[in-house]
Amino acid sequence: MLPLPAPYHQADAVLLAQGLTNYTYRLQLQHKSYFYRQGIAQPESLFIDRAQERQALLLAEAAGLLPKIHYHSADGQQLILDWCDDPSWQMEYFASATGITQLGQLTAQIHAIPARLKILDLADYLQQLMAGLPSLSQTVRQRIEQQQAMLHALPVICPVFCHNDINPTNLLGMKPWLVDWEYAALGDPAFELAGICRAGQFDRQQQQALVDSYKAAGGCCELNRVIQMLMVVDVVSLLWCEKMLLLRAETQYHLLRQQLYRALGIAEV
């Protein structure tokens, strides 16, 4: 664990989780708890821009979406927040009618926040992910090229502030708090909404309900565009899964890889 500034260097630290992008801890100092995130040494290897994340965190905190920030190191690797006792959302609630309504409202709120961040160009992002995976089959590469062509053909939209990883584990309590802004950027609202649909395994009726809630809360996006983005989400997820397997060949990634190949209708190699 990296050295912490005063007074947090005196805190008792308990490791909560060790992931590919972060180590997370609970700090206990003078009967008060804090959440501490320590990032990996080379975040750019996983396409994490800590300078952009810093801007996103400040915007999220100002909007009341993130617990209070107590410390954020100059390099962005160390982050201390207020501790939140509220549990993460369960999948059952995430995919419920009430949860979907709340998700639409939350996403519209995020997308309405003015932000000056880099734009996530999805076609270019796919190219970057693919470039780091030279062993991909020709079938997968062709599927990616098809999605890139589809993205280039879509009507141009005004990019909005996106979290880009809204899933049950990143939502805390009924407020809800939304954490893990590492991949926040300006982007296509349909991609964000499609990501939510895939995270909750929404059927078409649930997808429509999410878009309806989003639009009722002031968002601007049509269901057809979200549907087109579903396969983009699947392809991005597959490429990330392939990258994770190169770094840590865990069972969860092998199982996810199998699921994604089946969803894309591609034979595994």
PDB file of N, CA, C and O in Angstrom, residues 10-51:
ATOM      1  N   GLN A  10      -2.219   7.531   9.538  1.00  0.00           N
ATOM      2  CA  GLN A  10      -2.395   6.918  10.857  1.00  0.00           C
ATOM      3  C   GLN A  10      -3.580   5.950  10.897  1.00  0.00           C
ATOM      4  O   GLN A  10      -3.817   5.306  11.918  1.00  0.00           O
ATOM      5  N   ALA A  11      -4.299   5.865   9.816  1.00  0.00           N
ATOM      6  CA  ALA A  11      -5.507   5.028   9.800  1.00  0.00           C
ATOM      7  C   ALA A  11      -5.151   3.541   9.728  1.00  0.00           C
ATOM      8  O   ALA A  11      -4.122   3.146   9.172  1.00  0.00           O
ATOM      9  N   ASP A  12      -6.040   2.732  10.292  1.00  0.00           N
ATOM     10  CA  ASP A  12      -5.958   1.286  10.109  1.00  0.00           C
ATOM     11  C   ASP A  12      -6.598   0.952   8.764  1.00  0.00           C
ATOM     12  O   ASP A  12      -7.695   1.433   8.457  1.00  0.00           O
ATOM     13  N   ALA A  13      -5.905   0.159   7.966  1.00  0.00           N
ATOM     14  CA  ALA A  13      -6.393  -0.156   6.623  1.00  0.00           C
ATOM     15  C   ALA A  13      -6.725  -1.635   6.495  1.00  0.00           C
ATOM     16  O   ALA A  13      -5.941  -2.497   6.900  1.00  0.00           O
ATOM     17  N   VAL A  14      -7.894  -1.915   5.935  1.00  0.00           N
ATOM     18  CA  VAL A  14      -8.319  -3.290   5.676  1.00  0.00           C
ATOM     19  C   VAL A  14      -8.568  -3.437   4.180  1.00  0.00           C
ATOM     20  O   VAL A  14      -9.377  -2.709   3.601  1.00  0.00           O
ATOM     21  N   LEU A  15      -7.845  -4.369   3.553  1.00  0.00           N
ATOM     22  CA  LEU A  15      -8.013  -4.603   2.123  1.00  0.00           C
ATOM     23  C   LEU A  15      -9.396  -5.187   1.848  1.00  0.00           C
ATOM     24  O   LEU A  15      -9.793  -6.183   2.441  1.00  0.00           O
ATOM     25  N   LEU A  16     -10.128  -4.548   0.939  1.00  0.00           N
ATOM     26  CA  LEU A  16     -11.462  -5.023   0.570  1.00  0.00           C
ATOM     27  C   LEU A  16     -11.430  -5.882  -0.683  1.00  0.00           C
ATOM     28  O   LEU A  16     -12.103  -6.906  -0.767  1.00  0.00           O
ATOM     29  N   ALA A  17     -10.683  -5.426  -1.681  1.00  0.00           N
ATOM     30  CA  ALA A  17     -10.642  -6.152  -2.949  1.00  0.00           C
ATOM     31  C   ALA A  17      -9.379  -5.799  -3.712  1.00  0.00           C
ATOM     32  O   ALA A  17      -8.850  -4.692  -3.593  1.00  0.00           O
ATOM     33  N   GLN A  18      -8.925  -6.757  -4.498  1.00  0.00           N
ATOM     34  CA  GLN A  18      -7.773  -6.551  -5.368  1.00  0.00           C
ATOM     35  C   GLN A  18      -8.205  -6.905  -6.773  1.00  0.00           C
ATOM     36  O   GLN A  18      -8.492  -8.058  -7.086  1.00  0.00           O
ATOM     37  N   GLY A  19      -8.308  -5.886  -7.632  1.00  0.00           N
ATOM     38  CA  GLY A  19      -8.755  -6.115  -8.996  1.00  0.00           C
ATOM     39  C   GLY A  19      -7.646  -5.828  -9.991  1.00  0.00           C
ATOM     40  O   GLY A  19      -6.498  -5.588  -9.626  1.00  0.00           O
ATOM     41  N   LEU A  20      -8.018  -5.824 -11.262  1.00  0.00           N
ATOM     42  CA  LEU A  20      -7.036  -5.558 -12.305  1.00  0.00           C
ATOM     43  C   LEU A  20      -6.696  -4.077 -12.416  1.00  0.00           C
ATOM     44  O   LEU A  20      -5.612  -3.719 -12.870  1.00  0.00           O
ATOM     45  N   THR A  21      -7.607  -3.216 -12.004  1.00  0.00           N
ATOM     46  CA  THR A  21      -7.354  -1.780 -12.132  1.00  0.00           C
ATOM     47  C   THR A  21      -7.106  -1.103 -10.791  1.00  0.00           C
ATOM     48  O   THR A  21      -6.531  -0.019 -10.765  1.00  0.00           O
ATOM     49  N   ASN A  22      -7.551  -1.722  -9.678  1.00  0.00           N
ATOM     50  CA  ASN A  22      -7.463  -1.057  -8.382  1.00  0.00           C
ATOM     51  C   ASN A  22      -7.294  -2.031  -7.230  1.00  0.00           C
ATOM     52  O   ASN A  22      -7.660  -3.203  -7.317  1.00  0.00           O
ATOM     53  N   TYR A  23      -6.770  -1.474  -6.122  1.00  0.00           N
ATOM     54  CA  TYR A  23      -6.882  -2.085  -4.807  1.00  0.00           C
ATOM     55  C   TYR A  23      -7.811  -1.176  -4.005  1.00  0.00           C
ATOM     56  O   TYR A  23      -7.674   0.051  -4.074  1.00  0.00           O
ATOM     57  N   THR A  24      -8.738  -1.744  -3.258  1.00  0.00           N
ATOM     58  CA  THR A  24      -9.628  -0.920  -2.450  1.00  0.00           C
ATOM     59  C   THR A  24      -9.513  -1.322  -0.982  1.00  0.00           C
ATOM     60  O   THR A  24      -9.355  -2.499  -0.663  1.00  0.00           O
ATOM     61  N   TYR A  25      -9.605  -0.309  -0.122  1.00  0.00           N
ATOM     62  CA  TYR A  25      -9.432  -0.510   1.311  1.00  0.00           C
ATOM     63  C   TYR A  25     -10.503   0.250   2.083  1.00  0.00           C
ATOM     64  O   TYR A  25     -11.057   1.244   1.594  1.00  0.00           O
ATOM     65  N   ARG A  26     -10.727  -0.206   3.308  1.00  0.00           N
ATOM     66  CA  ARG A  26     -11.498   0.561   4.273  1.00  0.00           C
ATOM     67  C   ARG A  26     -10.506   1.131   5.285  1.00  0.00           C
ATOM     68  O   ARG A  26      -9.743   0.373   5.906  1.00  0.00           O
ATOM     69  N   LEU A  27     -10.483   2.455   5.418  1.00  0.00           N
ATOM     70  CA  LEU A  27      -9.624   3.117   6.385  1.00  0.00           C
ATOM     71  C   LEU A  27     -10.438   3.458   7.624  1.00  0.00           C
ATOM     72  O   LEU A  27     -11.577   3.936   7.505  1.00  0.00           O
ATOM     73  N   GLN A  28      -9.865   3.210   8.780  1.00  0.00           N
ATOM     74  CA  GLN A  28     -10.525   3.539  10.045  1.00  0.00           C
ATOM     75  C   GLN A  28      -9.632   4.516  10.798  1.00  0.00           C
ATOM     76  O   GLN A  28      -8.491   4.200  11.130  1.00  0.00           O
ATOM     77  N   LEU A  29     -10.159   5.721  11.029  1.00  0.00           N
ATOM     78  CA  LEU A  29      -9.383   6.760  11.694  1.00  0.00           C
ATOM     79  C   LEU A  29     -10.273   7.500  12.685  1.00  0.00           C
ATOM     80  O   LEU A  29     -11.258   8.131  12.294  1.00  0.00           O
ATOM     81  N   GLN A  30      -9.934   7.396  13.960  1.00  0.00           N
ATOM     82  CA  GLN A  30     -10.677   8.113  15.012  1.00  0.00           C
ATOM     83  C   GLN A  30     -12.180   7.864  14.908  1.00  0.00           C
ATOM     84  O   GLN A  30     -12.981   8.792  14.830  1.00  0.00           O
ATOM     85  N   HIS A  31     -12.540   6.589  14.843  1.00  0.00           N
ATOM     86  CA  HIS A  31     -13.948   6.156  14.835  1.00  0.00           C
ATOM     87  C   HIS A  31     -14.702   6.572  13.560  1.00  0.00           C
ATOM     88  O   HIS A  31     -15.923   6.538  13.529  1.00  0.00           O
ATOM     89  N   LYS A  32     -13.963   6.981  12.536  1.00  0.00           N
ATOM     90  CA  LYS A  32     -14.604   7.332  11.272  1.00  0.00           C
ATOM     91  C   LYS A  32     -14.005   6.479  10.161  1.00  0.00           C
ATOM     92  O   LYS A  32     -12.801   6.222  10.146  1.00  0.00           O
ATOM     93  N   SER A  33     -14.861   6.034   9.243  1.00  0.00           N
ATOM     94  CA  SER A  33     -14.416   5.177   8.148  1.00  0.00           C
ATOM     95  C   SER A  33     -14.338   5.956   6.838  1.00  0.00           C
ATOM     96  O   SER A  33     -15.109   6.887   6.597  1.00  0.00           O
ATOM     97  N   TYR A  34     -13.404   5.522   5.998  1.00  0.00           N
ATOM     98  CA  TYR A  34     -13.224   6.111   4.675  1.00  0.00           C
ATOM     99  C   TYR A  34     -13.001   4.987   3.656  1.00  0.00           C
ATOM    100  O   TYR A  34     -12.526   3.908   4.004  1.00  0.00           O
ATOM    101  N   PHE A  35     -13.329   5.285   2.420  1.00  0.00           N
ATOM    102  CA  PHE A  35     -13.041   4.363   1.319  1.00  0.00           C
ATOM    103  C   PHE A  35     -11.766   4.840   0.632  1.00  0.00           C
ATOM    104  O   PHE A  35     -11.642   6.026   0.296  1.00  0.00           O
ATOM    105  N   TYR A  36     -10.822   3.918   0.433  1.00  0.00           N
ATOM    106  CA  TYR A  36      -9.557   4.273  -0.208  1.00  0.00           C
ATOM    107  C   TYR A  36      -9.351   3.416  -1.446  1.00  0.00           C
ATOM    108  O   TYR A  36      -9.429   2.197  -1.396  1.00  0.00           O
ATOM    109  N   ARG A  37      -9.068   4.086  -2.573  1.00  0.00           N
ATOM    110  CA  ARG A  37      -8.791   3.409  -3.838  1.00  0.00           C
ATOM    111  C   ARG A  37      -7.354   3.697  -4.241  1.00  0.00           C
ATOM    112  O   ARG A  37      -6.948   4.843  -4.349  1.00  0.00           O
ATOM    113  N   GLN A  38      -6.601   2.633  -4.485  1.00  0.00           N
ATOM    114  CA  GLN A  38      -5.247   2.763  -4.997  1.00  0.00           C
ATOM    115  C   GLN A  38      -5.191   2.112  -6.360  1.00  0.00           C
ATOM    116  O   GLN A  38      -5.463   0.922  -6.514  1.00  0.00           O
ATOM    117  N   GLY A  39      -4.859   2.885  -7.379  1.00  0.00           N
ATOM    118  CA  GLY A  39      -4.861   2.376  -8.741  1.00  0.00           C
ATOM    119  C   GLY A  39      -3.602   1.601  -9.088  1.00  0.00           C
ATOM    120  O   GLY A  39      -2.596   1.648  -8.378  1.00  0.00           O
ATOM    121  N   ILE A  40      -3.667   0.892 -10.208  1.00  0.00           N
ATOM    122  CA  ILE A  40      -2.500   0.160 -10.698  1.00  0.00           C
ATOM    123  C   ILE A  40      -1.446   1.146 -11.180  1.00  0.00           C
ATOM    124  O   ILE A  40      -1.722   2.312 -11.444  1.00  0.00           O
ATOM    125  N   ALA A  41      -0.205   0.654 -11.334  1.00  0.00           N
ATOM    126  CA  ALA A  41       0.923   1.527 -11.653  1.00  0.00           C
ATOM    127  C   ALA A  41       0.833   2.135 -13.045  1.00  0.00           C
ATOM    128  O   ALA A  41       1.249   3.279 -13.258  1.00  0.00           O
ATOM    129  N   GLN A  42       0.298   1.421 -14.011  1.00  0.00           N
ATOM    130  CA  GLN A  42       0.227   1.928 -15.384  1.00  0.00           C
ATOM    131  C   GLN A  42      -1.225   1.865 -15.881  1.00  0.00           C
ATOM    132  O   GLN A  42      -1.579   0.996 -16.677  1.00  0.00           O
ATOM    133  N   PRO A  43      -2.067   2.786 -15.417  1.00  0.00           N
ATOM    134  CA  PRO A  43      -3.491   2.734 -15.793  1.00  0.00           C
ATOM    135  C   PRO A  43      -3.740   2.888 -17.287  1.00  0.00           C
ATOM    136  O   PRO A  43      -4.736   2.375 -17.803  1.00  0.00           O
ATOM    137  N   GLU A  44      -2.821   3.566 -17.972  1.00  0.00           N
ATOM    138  CA  GLU A  44      -3.011   3.761 -19.414  1.00  0.00           C
ATOM    139  C   GLU A  44      -2.997   2.433 -20.168  1.00  0.00           C
ATOM    140  O   GLU A  44      -3.553   2.335 -21.270  1.00  0.00           O
ATOM    141  N   SER A  45      -2.387   1.393 -19.582  1.00  0.00           N
ATOM    142  CA  SER A  45      -2.387   0.081 -20.237  1.00  0.00           C
ATOM    143  C   SER A  45      -3.782  -0.503 -20.334  1.00  0.00           C
ATOM    144  O   SER A  45      -4.048  -1.375 -21.166  1.00  0.00           O
ATOM    145  N   LEU A  46      -4.679  -0.015 -19.479  1.00  0.00           N
ATOM    146  CA  LEU A  46      -6.089  -0.432 -19.522  1.00  0.00           C
ATOM    147  C   LEU A  46      -6.985   0.726 -19.940  1.00  0.00           C
ATOM    148  O   LEU A  46      -8.159   0.773 -19.618  1.00  0.00           O
ATOM    149  N   PHE A  47      -6.390   1.674 -20.672  1.00  0.00           N
ATOM    150  CA  PHE A  47      -7.120   2.801 -21.253  1.00  0.00           C
ATOM    151  C   PHE A  47      -7.785   3.692 -20.200  1.00  0.00           C
ATOM    152  O   PHE A  47      -8.859   4.249 -20.424  1.00  0.00           O
ATOM    153  N   ILE A  48      -7.148   3.797 -19.036  1.00  0.00           N
ATOM    154  CA  ILE A  48      -7.641   4.667 -17.975  1.00  0.00           C
ATOM    155  C   ILE A  48      -6.871   5.972 -18.010  1.00  0.00           C
ATOM    156  O   ILE A  48      -5.640   5.972 -17.936  1.00  0.00           O
ATOM    157  N   ASP A  49      -7.576   7.072 -18.132  1.00  0.00           N
ATOM    158  CA  ASP A  49      -6.988   8.408 -18.146  1.00  0.00           C
ATOM    159  C   ASP A  49      -7.290   9.042 -16.788  1.00  0.00           C
ATOM    160  O   ASP A  49      -8.406   9.505 -16.543  1.00  0.00           O
ATOM    161  N   ARG A  50      -6.303   9.058 -15.890  1.00  0.00           N
ATOM    162  CA  ARG A  50      -6.542   9.547 -14.529  1.00  0.00           C
ATOM    163  C   ARG A  50      -6.871  11.043 -14.507  1.00  0.00           C
ATOM    164  O   ARG A  50      -7.640  11.488 -13.639  1.00  0.00           O
ATOM    165  N   ALA A  51      -6.307  11.820 -15.430  1.00  0.00           N
ATOM    166  CA  ALA A  51      -6.625  13.255 -15.466  1.00  0.00           C
ATOM    167  C   ALA A  51      -8.098  13.463 -15.819  1.00  0.00           C
ATOM    168  O   ALA A  51      -8.787  14.301 -15.222  1.00  0.00           O
TER     169      ALA A  51
END
